[in-house]
Coordinates of C-alpha atoms in Angstrom, one line a residue:
X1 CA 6.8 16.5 20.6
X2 CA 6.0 13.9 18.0
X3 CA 9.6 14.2 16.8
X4 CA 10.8 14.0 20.1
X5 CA 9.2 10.1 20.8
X6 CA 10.1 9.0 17.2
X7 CA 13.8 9.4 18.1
X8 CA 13.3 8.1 21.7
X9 CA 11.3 5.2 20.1
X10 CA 14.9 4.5 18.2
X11 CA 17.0 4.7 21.5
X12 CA 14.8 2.2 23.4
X13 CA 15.0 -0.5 20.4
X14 CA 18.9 -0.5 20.4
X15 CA 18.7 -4.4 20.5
X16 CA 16.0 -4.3 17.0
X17 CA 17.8 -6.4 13.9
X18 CA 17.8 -3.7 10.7
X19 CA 17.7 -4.1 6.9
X20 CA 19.4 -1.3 4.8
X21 CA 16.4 -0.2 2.4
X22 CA 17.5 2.5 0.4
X23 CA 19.0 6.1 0.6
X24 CA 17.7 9.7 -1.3
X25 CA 16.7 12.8 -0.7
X26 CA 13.8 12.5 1.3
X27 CA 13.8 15.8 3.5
X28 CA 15.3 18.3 1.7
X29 CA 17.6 18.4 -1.9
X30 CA 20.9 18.6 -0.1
X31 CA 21.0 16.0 2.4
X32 CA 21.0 11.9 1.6
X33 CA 18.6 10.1 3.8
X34 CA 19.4 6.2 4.8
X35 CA 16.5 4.2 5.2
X36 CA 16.3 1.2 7.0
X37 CA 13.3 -1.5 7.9
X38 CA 13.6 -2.8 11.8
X39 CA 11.9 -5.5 13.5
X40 CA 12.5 -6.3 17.1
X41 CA 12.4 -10.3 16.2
X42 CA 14.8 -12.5 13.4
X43 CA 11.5 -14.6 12.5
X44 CA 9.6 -14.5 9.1
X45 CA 6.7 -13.3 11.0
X46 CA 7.8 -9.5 12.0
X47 CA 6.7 -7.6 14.8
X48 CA 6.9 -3.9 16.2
X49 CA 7.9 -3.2 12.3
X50 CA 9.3 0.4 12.5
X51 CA 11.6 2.5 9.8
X52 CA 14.2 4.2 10.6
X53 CA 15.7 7.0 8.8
X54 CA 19.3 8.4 9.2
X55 CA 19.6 11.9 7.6
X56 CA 22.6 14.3 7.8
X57 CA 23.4 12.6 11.8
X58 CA 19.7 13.0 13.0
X59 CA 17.6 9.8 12.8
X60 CA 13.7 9.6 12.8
X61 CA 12.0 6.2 13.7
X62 CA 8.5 6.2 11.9
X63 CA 5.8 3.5 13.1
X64 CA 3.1 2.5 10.1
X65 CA -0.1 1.8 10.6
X66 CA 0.2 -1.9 10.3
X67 CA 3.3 -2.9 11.9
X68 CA 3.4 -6.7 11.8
X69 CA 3.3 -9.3 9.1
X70 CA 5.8 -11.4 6.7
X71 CA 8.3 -10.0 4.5
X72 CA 8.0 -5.4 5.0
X73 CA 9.6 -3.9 2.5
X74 CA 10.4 -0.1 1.2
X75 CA 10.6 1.4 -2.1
X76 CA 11.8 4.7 -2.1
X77 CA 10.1 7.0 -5.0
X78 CA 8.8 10.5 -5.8
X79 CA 5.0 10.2 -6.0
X80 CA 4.1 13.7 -4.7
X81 CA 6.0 15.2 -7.9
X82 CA 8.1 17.6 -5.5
X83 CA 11.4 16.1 -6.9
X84 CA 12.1 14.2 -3.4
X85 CA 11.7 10.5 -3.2
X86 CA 8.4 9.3 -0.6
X87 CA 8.5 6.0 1.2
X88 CA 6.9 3.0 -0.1
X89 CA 6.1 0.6 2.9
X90 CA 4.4 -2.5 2.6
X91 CA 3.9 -5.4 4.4
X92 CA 1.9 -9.1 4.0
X93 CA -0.4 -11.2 5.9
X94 CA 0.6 -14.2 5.1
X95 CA -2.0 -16.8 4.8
X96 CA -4.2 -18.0 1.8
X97 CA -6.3 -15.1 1.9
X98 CA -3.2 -12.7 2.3
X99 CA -3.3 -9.4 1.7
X100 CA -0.4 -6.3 1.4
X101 CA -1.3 -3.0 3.5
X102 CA 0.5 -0.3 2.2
X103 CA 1.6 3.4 3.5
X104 CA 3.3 6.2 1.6
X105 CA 4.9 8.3 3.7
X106 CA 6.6 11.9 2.9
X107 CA 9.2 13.8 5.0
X108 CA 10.1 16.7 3.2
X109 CA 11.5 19.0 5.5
X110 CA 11.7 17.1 8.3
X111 CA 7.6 16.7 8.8
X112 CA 5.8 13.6 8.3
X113 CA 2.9 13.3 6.3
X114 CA 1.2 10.5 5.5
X115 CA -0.3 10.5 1.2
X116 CA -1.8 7.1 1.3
X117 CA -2.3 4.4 3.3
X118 CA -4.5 1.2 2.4
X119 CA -6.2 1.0 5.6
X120 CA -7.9 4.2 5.6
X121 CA -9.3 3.2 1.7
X122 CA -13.1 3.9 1.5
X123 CA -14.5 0.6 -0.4
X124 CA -17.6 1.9 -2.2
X125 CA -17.5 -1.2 -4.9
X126 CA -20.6 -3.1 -4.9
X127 CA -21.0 -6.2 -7.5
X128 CA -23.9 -8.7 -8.0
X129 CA -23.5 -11.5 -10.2
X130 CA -25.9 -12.4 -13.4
X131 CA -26.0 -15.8 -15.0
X132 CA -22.3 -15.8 -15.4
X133 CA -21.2 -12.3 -15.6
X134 CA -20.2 -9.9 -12.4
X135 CA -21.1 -6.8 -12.4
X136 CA -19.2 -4.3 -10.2
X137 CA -20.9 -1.1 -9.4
X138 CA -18.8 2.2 -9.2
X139 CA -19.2 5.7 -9.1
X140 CA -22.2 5.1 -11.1
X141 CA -20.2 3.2 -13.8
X142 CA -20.6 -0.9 -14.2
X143 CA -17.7 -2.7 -15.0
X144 CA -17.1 -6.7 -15.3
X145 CA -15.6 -9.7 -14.9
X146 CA -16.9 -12.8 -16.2
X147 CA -17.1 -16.0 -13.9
X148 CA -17.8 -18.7 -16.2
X149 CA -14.8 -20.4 -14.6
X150 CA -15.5 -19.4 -11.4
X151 CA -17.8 -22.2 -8.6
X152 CA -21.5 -21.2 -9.2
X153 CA -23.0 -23.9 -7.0
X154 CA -23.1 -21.8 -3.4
X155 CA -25.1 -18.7 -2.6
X156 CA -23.6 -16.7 -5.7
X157 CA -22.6 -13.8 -3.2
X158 CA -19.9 -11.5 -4.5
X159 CA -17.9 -10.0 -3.0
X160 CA -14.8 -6.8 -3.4
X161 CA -12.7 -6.7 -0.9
X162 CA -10.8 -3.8 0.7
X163 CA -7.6 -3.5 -1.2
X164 CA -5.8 -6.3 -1.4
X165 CA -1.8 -5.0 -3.6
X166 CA -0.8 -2.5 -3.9
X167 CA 2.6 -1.6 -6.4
X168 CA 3.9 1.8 -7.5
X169 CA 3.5 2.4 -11.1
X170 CA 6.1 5.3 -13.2
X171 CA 4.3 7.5 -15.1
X172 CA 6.6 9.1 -17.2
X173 CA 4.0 12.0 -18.5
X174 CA 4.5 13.4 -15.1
X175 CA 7.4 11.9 -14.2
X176 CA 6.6 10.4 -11.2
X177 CA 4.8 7.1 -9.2
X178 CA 1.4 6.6 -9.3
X179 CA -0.4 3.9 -8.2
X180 CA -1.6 0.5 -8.6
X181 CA -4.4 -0.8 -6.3
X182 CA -6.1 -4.0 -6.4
X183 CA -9.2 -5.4 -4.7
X184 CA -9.9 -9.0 -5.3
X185 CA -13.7 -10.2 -6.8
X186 CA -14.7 -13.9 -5.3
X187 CA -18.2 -15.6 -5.0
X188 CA -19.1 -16.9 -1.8
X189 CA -15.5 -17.9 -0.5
X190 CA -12.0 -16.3 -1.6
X191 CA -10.2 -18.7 -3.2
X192 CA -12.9 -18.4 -5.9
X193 CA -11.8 -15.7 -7.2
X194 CA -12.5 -14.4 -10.8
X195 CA -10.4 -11.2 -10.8
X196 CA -9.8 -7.9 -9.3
X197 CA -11.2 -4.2 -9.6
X198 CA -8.1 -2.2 -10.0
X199 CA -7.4 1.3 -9.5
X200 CA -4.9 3.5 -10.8
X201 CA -4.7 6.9 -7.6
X202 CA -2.4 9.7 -8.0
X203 CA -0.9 11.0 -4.7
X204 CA 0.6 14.8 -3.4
X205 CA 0.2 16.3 -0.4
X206 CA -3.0 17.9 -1.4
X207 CA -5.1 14.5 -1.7
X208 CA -5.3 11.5 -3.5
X209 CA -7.1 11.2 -6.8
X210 CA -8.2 8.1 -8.6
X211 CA -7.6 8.6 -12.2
X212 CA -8.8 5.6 -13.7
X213 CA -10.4 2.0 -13.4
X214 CA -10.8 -1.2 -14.5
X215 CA -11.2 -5.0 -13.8
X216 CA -8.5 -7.7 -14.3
X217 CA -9.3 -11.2 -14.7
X218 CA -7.7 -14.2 -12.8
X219 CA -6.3 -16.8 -15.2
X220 CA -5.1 -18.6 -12.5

């Protein structure tokens, strides 16, 4: 049934202006899939995002979880490790607090599975500041930034965000993308911001794991 409104969902947006993506084998290893980003509106604000994939004469319309913003875009890549490429949608808020949400999304064999999307990320980051050093809480690990640069002269309240970027990262041990996630550090207001706690998360179909982490500084 799901299947069935995904393609329906294509029919009734006839009129929707698309952007050729990418093509691979997404479903299977025999067939090329075509993958293209619609948007029912020519603006640089998008809205009703939805991707649309053309495989072997069928074609599946997919909706993500965030399906407005400026500039969507899909990178096509095997993060599962199954030797078929996943899609890599992402999309931006715009603004001066903007933000990328990001979904991966597989279709091997013809079902859709979501391996990662950034709303659904559970922020357990918790960071306090000391003279001029942050320190982030995590999994019962500190970590820090320092904030000598950074405004001191508010309430001092820090603050990690829900993720913020996200970018696909090769890892050529395993021979397939992992990931990149960021979640931006600020004190009291977020254009002070002294860096970000970053994350790198391995995907499949079996879970995420987060393999490693760290803090960046903003030299900005």
């Amino acid at each position: 049934m799901k299947l069935f409104n995904n393609v329906l969902a294509c029919i009734v947006a006839l009129s929707a202006v698309c952007t050729f993506a990418g093509s691979g084998y997404l479903v299977d290893n025999e067939n090329v899939s075509r993958v293209y980003i619609c948007t029912e509106n020519k603006s640089e604000y998008k809205e009703n995002i939805y991707i649309k994939v053309e495989t072997n004469g069928s074609v599946v319309c997919i909706s993500p979880t965030v399906n407005y913003g400026y500039e969507p875009s899909v990178f096509l890549g095997d993060f599962d490790g199954n030797g078929l490429s996943q899609i890599f949608y992402s999309v931006n808020s715009g603004g001066s607090g903007a933000y990328s949400s990001c979904q991966i999304i597989s279709l091997k064999g013809g079902k859709q599975t979501t391996l990662y999307d950034s709303e659904n990320f559970e922020n357990t980051a918790q960071a306090s500041l000391t003279d001029k050093t942050v320190t982030i809480k995590y999994n019962n690990r500190n970590y820090f930034l320092d904030a000598s640069g950074a405004d001191l002269t508010g309430g001092k309240d820090v603050v990690v965000t829900n993720v913020n970027t996200v970018m696909p990262i090769y890892n050529g041990g395993l021979k397939k993308y992992q990931i990149m996630q960021f979640q931006k550090v600020y004190i009291d207001y977020t254009a002070n911001n002294v860096g970000y706690f970053v994350s790198i998360i391995d995907l499949s179909t079996k879970g995420t794991t987060i393999v490693n982490v760290g803090t960046l500084a903003n030299y900005a």
